[in-house]
Coordinates of C-alpha atoms and ligand atoms in Angstrom, one line a residue:
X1 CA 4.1 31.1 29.3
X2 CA 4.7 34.3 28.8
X3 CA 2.4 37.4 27.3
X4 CA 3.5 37.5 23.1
X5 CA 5.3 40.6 22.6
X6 CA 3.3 41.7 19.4
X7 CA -0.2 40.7 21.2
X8 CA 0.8 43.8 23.1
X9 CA 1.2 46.0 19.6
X10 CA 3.5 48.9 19.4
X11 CA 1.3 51.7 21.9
X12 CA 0.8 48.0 24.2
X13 CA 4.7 47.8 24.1
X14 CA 4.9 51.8 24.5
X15 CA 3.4 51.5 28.2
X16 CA 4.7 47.9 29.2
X17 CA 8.3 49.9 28.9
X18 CA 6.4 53.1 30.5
X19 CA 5.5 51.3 33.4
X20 CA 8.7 50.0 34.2
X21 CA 9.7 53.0 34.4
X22 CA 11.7 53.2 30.8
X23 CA 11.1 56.1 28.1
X24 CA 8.7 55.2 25.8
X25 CA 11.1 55.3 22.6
X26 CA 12.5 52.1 23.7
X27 CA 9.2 50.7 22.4
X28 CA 9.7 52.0 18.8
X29 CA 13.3 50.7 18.6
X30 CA 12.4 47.1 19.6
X31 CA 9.4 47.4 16.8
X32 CA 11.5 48.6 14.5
X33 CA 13.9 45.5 15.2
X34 CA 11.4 42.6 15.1
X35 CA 9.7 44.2 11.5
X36 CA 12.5 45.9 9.9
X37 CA 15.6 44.4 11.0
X38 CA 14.1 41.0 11.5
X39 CA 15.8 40.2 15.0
X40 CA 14.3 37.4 16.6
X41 CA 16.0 37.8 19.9
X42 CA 15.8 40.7 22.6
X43 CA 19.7 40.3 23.6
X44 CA 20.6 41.2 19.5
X45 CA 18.5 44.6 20.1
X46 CA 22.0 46.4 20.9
X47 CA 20.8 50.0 21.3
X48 CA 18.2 49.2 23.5
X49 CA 19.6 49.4 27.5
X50 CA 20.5 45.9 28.3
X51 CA 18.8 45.9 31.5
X52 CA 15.3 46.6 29.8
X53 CA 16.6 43.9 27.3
X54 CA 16.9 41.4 29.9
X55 CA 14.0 42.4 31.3
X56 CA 11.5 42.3 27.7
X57 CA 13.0 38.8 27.7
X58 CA 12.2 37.6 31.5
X59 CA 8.8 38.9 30.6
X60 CA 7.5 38.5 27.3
X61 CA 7.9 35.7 24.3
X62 CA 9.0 36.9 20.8
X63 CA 6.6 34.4 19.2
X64 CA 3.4 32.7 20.2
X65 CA 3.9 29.9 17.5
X66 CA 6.7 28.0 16.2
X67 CA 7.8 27.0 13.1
X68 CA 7.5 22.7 13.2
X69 CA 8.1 22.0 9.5
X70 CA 8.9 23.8 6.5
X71 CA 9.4 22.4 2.5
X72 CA 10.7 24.0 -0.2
X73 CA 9.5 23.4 -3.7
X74 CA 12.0 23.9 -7.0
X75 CA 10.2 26.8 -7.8
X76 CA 11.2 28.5 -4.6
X77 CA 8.0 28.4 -3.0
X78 CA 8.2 27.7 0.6
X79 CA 5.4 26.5 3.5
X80 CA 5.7 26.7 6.9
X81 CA 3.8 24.4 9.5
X82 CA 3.2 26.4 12.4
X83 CA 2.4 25.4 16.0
X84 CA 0.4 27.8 18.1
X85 CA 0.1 27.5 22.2
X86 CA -2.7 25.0 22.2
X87 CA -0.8 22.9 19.8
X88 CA -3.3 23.3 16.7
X89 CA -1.0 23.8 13.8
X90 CA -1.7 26.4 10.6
X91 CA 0.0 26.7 7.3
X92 CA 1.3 29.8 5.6
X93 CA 3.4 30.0 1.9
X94 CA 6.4 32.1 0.7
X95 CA 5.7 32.8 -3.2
X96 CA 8.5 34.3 -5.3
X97 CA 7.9 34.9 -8.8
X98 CA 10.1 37.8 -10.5
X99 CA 10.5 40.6 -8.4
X100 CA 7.4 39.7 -6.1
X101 CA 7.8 37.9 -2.9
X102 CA 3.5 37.3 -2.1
X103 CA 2.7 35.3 1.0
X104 CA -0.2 33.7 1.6
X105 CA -1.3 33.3 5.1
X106 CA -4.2 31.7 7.2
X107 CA -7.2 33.2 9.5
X108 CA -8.5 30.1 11.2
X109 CA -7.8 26.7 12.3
X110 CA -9.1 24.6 10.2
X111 CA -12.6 26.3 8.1
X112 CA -16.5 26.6 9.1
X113 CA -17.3 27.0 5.4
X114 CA -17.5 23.7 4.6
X115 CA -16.3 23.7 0.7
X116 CA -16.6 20.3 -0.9
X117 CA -13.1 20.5 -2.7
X118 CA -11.7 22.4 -0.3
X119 CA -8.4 20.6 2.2
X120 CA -8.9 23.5 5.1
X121 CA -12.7 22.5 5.7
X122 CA -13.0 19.0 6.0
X123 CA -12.3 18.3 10.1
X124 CA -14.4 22.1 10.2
X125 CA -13.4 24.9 12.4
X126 CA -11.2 24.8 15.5
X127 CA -11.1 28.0 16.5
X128 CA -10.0 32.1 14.8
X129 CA -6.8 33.0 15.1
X130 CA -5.9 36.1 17.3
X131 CA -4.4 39.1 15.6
X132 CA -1.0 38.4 16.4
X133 CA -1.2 34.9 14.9
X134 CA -1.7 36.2 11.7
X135 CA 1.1 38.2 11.8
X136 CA 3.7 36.1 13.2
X137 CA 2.8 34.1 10.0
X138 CA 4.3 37.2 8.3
X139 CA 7.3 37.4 9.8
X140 CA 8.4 33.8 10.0
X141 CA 8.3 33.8 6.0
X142 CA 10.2 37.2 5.8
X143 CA 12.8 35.3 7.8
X144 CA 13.2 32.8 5.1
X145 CA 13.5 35.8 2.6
X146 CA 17.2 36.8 1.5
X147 CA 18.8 40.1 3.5
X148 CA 18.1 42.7 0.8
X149 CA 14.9 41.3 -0.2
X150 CA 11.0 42.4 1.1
X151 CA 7.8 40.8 1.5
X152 CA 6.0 43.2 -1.9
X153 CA 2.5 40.7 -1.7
X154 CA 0.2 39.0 1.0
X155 CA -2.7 37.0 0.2
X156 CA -5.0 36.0 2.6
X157 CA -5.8 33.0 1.3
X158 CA -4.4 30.4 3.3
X159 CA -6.5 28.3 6.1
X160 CA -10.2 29.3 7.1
X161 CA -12.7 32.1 6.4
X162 CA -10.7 35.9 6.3
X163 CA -14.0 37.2 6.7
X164 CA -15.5 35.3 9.5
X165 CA -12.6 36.6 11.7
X166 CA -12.1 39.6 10.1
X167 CA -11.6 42.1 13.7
X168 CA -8.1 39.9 14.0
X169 CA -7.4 40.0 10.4
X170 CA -7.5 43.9 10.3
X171 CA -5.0 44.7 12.8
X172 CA -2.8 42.2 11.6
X173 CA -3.0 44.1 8.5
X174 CA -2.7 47.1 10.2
X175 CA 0.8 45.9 11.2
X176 CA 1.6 44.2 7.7
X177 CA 1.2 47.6 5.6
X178 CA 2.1 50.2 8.5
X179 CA 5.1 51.9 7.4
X180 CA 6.3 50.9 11.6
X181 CA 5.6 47.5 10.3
X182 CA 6.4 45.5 7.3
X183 CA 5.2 48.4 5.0
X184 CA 3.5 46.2 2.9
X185 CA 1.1 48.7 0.3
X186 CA -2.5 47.6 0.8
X187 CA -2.8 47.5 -2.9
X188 CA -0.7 45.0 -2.7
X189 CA -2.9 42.6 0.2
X190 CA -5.9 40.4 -0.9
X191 CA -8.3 39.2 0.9
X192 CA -10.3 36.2 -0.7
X193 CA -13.9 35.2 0.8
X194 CA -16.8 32.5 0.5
X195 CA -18.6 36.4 0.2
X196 CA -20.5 37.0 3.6
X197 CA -22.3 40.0 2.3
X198 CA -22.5 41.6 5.5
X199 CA -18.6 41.7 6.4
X200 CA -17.9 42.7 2.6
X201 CA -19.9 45.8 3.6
X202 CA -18.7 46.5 7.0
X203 CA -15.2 45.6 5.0
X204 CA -15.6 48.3 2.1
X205 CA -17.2 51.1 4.7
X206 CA -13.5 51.8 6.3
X207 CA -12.2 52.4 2.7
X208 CA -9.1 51.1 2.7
X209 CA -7.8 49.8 -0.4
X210 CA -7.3 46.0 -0.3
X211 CA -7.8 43.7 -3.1
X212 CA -11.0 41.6 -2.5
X213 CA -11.2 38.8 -3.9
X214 CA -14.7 36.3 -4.1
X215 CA -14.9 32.7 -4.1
X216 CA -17.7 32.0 -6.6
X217 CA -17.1 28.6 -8.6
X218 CA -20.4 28.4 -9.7
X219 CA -23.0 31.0 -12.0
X220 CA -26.0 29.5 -9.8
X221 CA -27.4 29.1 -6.6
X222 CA -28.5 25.3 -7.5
X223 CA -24.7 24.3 -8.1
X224 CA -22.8 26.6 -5.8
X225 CA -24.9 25.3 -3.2
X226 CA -23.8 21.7 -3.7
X227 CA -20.2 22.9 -4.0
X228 CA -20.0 26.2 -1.7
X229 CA -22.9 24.6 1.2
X230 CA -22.7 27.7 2.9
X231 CA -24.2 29.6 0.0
X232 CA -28.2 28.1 0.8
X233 CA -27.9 30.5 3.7
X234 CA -26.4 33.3 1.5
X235 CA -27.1 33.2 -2.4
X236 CA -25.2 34.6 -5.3
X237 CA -27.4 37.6 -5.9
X238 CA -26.4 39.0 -2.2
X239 CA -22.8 38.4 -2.6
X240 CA -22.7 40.3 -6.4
X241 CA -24.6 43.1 -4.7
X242 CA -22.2 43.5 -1.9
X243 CA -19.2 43.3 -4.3
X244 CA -20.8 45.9 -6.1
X245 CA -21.2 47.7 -3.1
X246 CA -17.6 47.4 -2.7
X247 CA -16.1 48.7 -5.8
X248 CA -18.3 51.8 -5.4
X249 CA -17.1 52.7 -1.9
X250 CA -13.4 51.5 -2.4
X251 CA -12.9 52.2 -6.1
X252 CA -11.1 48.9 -6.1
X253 CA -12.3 46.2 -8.8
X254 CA -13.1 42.6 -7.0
X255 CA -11.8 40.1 -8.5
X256 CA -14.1 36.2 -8.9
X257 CA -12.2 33.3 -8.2
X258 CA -13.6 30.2 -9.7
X259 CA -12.1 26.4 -9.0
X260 CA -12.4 24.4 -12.0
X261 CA -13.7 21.0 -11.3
X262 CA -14.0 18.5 -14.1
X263 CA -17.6 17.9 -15.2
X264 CA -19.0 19.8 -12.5
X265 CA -19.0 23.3 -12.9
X266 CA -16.2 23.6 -16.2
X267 CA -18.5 23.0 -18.7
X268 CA -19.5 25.9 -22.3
X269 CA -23.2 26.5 -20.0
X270 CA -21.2 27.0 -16.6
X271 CA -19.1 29.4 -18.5
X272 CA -22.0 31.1 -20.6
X273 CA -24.5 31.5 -17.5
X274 CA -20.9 33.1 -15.8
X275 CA -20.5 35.5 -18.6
X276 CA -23.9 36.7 -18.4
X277 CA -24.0 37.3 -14.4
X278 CA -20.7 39.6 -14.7
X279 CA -20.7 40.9 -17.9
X280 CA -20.9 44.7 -17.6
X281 CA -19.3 44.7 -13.9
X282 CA -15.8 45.7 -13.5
X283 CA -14.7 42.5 -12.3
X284 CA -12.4 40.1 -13.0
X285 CA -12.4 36.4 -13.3
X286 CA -9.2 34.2 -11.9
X287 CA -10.0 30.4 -12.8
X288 CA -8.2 28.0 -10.8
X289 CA -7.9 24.6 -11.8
X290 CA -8.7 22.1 -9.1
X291 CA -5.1 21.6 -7.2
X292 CA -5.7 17.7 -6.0
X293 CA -6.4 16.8 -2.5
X294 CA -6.2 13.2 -1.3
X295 CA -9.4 11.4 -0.5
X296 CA -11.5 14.0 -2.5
X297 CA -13.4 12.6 -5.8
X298 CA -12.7 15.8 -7.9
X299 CA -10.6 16.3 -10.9
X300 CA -8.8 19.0 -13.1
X301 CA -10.5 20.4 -16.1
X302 CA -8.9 19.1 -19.5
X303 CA -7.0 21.7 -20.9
X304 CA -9.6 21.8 -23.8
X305 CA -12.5 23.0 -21.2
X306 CA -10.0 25.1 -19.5
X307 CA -9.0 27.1 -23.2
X308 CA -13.0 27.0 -23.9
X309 CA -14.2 28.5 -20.6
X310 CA -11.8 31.1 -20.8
X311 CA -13.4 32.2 -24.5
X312 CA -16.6 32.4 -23.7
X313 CA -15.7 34.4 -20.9
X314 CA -14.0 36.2 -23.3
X315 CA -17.0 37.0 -25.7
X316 CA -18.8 38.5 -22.7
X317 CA -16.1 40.7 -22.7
X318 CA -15.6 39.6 -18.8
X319 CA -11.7 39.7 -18.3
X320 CA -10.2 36.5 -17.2
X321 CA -6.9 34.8 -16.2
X322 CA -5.8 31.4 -15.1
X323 CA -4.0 31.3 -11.7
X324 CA -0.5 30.0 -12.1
X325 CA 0.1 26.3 -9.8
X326 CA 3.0 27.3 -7.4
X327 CA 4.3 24.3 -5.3
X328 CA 2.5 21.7 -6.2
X329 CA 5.0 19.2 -5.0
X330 CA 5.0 20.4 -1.6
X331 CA 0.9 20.6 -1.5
X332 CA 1.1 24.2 -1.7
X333 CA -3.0 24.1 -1.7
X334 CA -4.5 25.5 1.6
X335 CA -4.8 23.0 4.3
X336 CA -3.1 19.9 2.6
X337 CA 0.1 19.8 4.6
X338 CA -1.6 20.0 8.2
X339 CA -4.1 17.4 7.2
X340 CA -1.2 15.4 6.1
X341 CA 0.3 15.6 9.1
X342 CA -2.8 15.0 11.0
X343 CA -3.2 12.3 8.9
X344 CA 0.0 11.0 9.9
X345 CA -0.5 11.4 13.2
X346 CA -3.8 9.1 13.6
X347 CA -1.6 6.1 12.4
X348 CA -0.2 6.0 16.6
X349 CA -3.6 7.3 17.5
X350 CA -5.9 5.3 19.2
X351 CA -9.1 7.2 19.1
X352 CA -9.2 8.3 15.1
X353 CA -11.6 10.8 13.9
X354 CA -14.0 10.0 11.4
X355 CA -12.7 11.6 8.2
X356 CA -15.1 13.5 6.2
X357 CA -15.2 13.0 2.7
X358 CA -18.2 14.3 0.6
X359 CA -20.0 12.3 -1.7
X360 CA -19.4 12.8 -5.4
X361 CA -20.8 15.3 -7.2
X362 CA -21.7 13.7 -10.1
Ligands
SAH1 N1 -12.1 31.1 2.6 C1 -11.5 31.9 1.6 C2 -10.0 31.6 1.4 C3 -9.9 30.2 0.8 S1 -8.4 29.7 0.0 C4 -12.3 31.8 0.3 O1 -13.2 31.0 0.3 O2 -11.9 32.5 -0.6 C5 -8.3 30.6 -1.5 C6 -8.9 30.0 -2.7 O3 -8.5 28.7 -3.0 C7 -10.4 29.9 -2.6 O4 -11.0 30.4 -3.8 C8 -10.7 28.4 -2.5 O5 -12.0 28.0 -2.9 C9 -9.6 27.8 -3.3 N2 -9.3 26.4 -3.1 C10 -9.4 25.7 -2.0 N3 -9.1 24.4 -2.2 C11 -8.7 24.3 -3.4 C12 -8.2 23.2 -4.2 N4 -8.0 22.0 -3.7 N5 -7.8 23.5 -5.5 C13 -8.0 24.8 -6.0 N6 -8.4 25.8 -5.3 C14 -8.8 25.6 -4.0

């Protein structure tokens, strides 16, 4: 197995040329190639010498991971199964709607975070994902994008914690939104967190301008610690300080996501006690009604607490929106296809994991 070529980056790929005794330019045209021309193969890079051609070939692999499945939903949306080296597998989306093209990608293998509705957390972590992992997530789905068309959107919301890996996320970003990369605007990127106070911080000290957005789902500590377990070592007031901390030094409002999950946290109280912990913060509320995953005891809100929660968030004067379901057919939600497959998978199996499934909430 050879060295990936973008684990190298572009100064990396600068002196890999140097030292074999190559100008440096060569560097920038085969960059420019893999993000801008989307060539997947040295031998197509036809104004770079054919010897050093040969040579990035003999020595370097385009891509650590591999596409090994990929679905496509009416709606256009589009997932990719990916293999990496040691044969763990992540997920990343294609979403176009209108003129934007948003891809949603994953940090981790699998999630330490432990959320009780949550597909990407239930086997726990495997491992972070290096830098370069991340981003060949990127370029895989810009491949399945048409010639005159551009990724204009990334979330980083797909598998496992953003923040708890966030060294590799950041230079993969660097590469998404450099204009030697994919260009991408960082307006345009956002991250979404379980809020670890401390990375939010170390996050909104380098002033960049990506979109954070925080994983709240509950107005207390008593219930988001039964549905976020990771928040008894963390607390809500930390996380809203932190946020705060973040808008000041970025300038940027941080936008609260918020699963709805029938009879557990949907309910005109949920939403009041809500209201009155952001009201008078620039934030914004996205509510997300629970997307179903197999094996899990949790259910959608009825469309009457949906409409209900969303006034009384309303009368705070707390802005709100309800994120659209993309994909649903193709269990778009993080996490679901590679469990699926996993799950698919024990069926030859002879030693089978245990499964975790939480006990209900209610
Ligand atoms: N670890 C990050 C990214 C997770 S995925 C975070 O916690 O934000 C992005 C969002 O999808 C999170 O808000 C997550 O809680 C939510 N999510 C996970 N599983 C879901 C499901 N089955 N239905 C609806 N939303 C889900």
């Amino acid at each position: 197995m050879n060295t990936p070529l973008l684990s190298l980056g572009l100064e990396g790929l600068m002196s890999w040329v140097e030292a074999r005794n190559w100008p440096r330019f060569h560097a920038r045209q085969v960059w420019r190639w893999v993000f801008v021309r989307r060539c997947r193969d040295f031998s197509q890079m036809t104004d770079v010498p054919k010897r050093l051609r040969e040579e990035l070939a003999d020595h370097l692999d385009f891509f650590s991971t591999r596409v090994v499945r990929e679905q496509r939903a009416k709606d256009g949306t589009c997932k990719l199964l990916l293999e990496l080296r040691d044969k763990e597998t992540i997920e990343c989306v294609l979403i176009p709607e209108q003129e934007r093209r948003t891809a949603c990608i994953s940090t981790q293998v699998g999630c330490g975070m432990g959320c009780v509705f949550c597909a990407s957390g239930l086997n726990g972590l495997a491992r972070n994902l290096d830098w370069w992992e991340i981003l060949e997530q990127l370029l895989h789905l810009s491949e399945r994008l048409a010639p005159a068309e551009r990724l204009t959107h990334l979330v980083v919301m797909g598998m496992g914690e953003p923040l708890a890996n966030l060294d590799n996320l950041l230079l993969a970003l660097r590469w998404a939104t450099d204009q030697q990369g994919l260009g991408l605007s960082q307006r345009h990127v956002t991250i979404s967190t379980v809020g670890l106070p401390a990375k939010i911080r170390q996050l909104a000290d380098l002033q960049l301008s990506y979109h954070l957005a925080v994983s709240l789902h509950a107005p207390n500590d008593e219930l988001r610690n039964r549905i976020v377990p990771i928040n008894a070592r963390i607390g809500i007031a930390a996380i809203l300080e932190a946020a705060d901390y973040f808008f000041q030094k970025t300038g940027r409002q941080v936008t609260y996501e918020y699963v709805l999950l029938r009879g557990i946290n949907d309910g005109a109280e949920q939403a009041r006690q809500l209201g009155q912990l952001l009201r008078g913060r620039r934030a914004h509320v996205n509510l997300i009604p629970f997307n179903d995953v197999p094996g899990l005891p949790y259910r959608r809100p009825s469309d009457a607490a949906l409409a209900e929660f969303m006034t009384i968030l309303r009368h705070h004067g707390v802005s709100v929106t309800v994120r659209k379901r993309k994909g649903s057919e193709i269990e778009a939600a993080c996490g679901q296809l590679r469990r699926q497959m996993r799950n698919q998978a024990k069926e030859f199996s002879v030693a089978t994991e245990p499964i975790v499934v939480p006990a209900s909430m209610v």
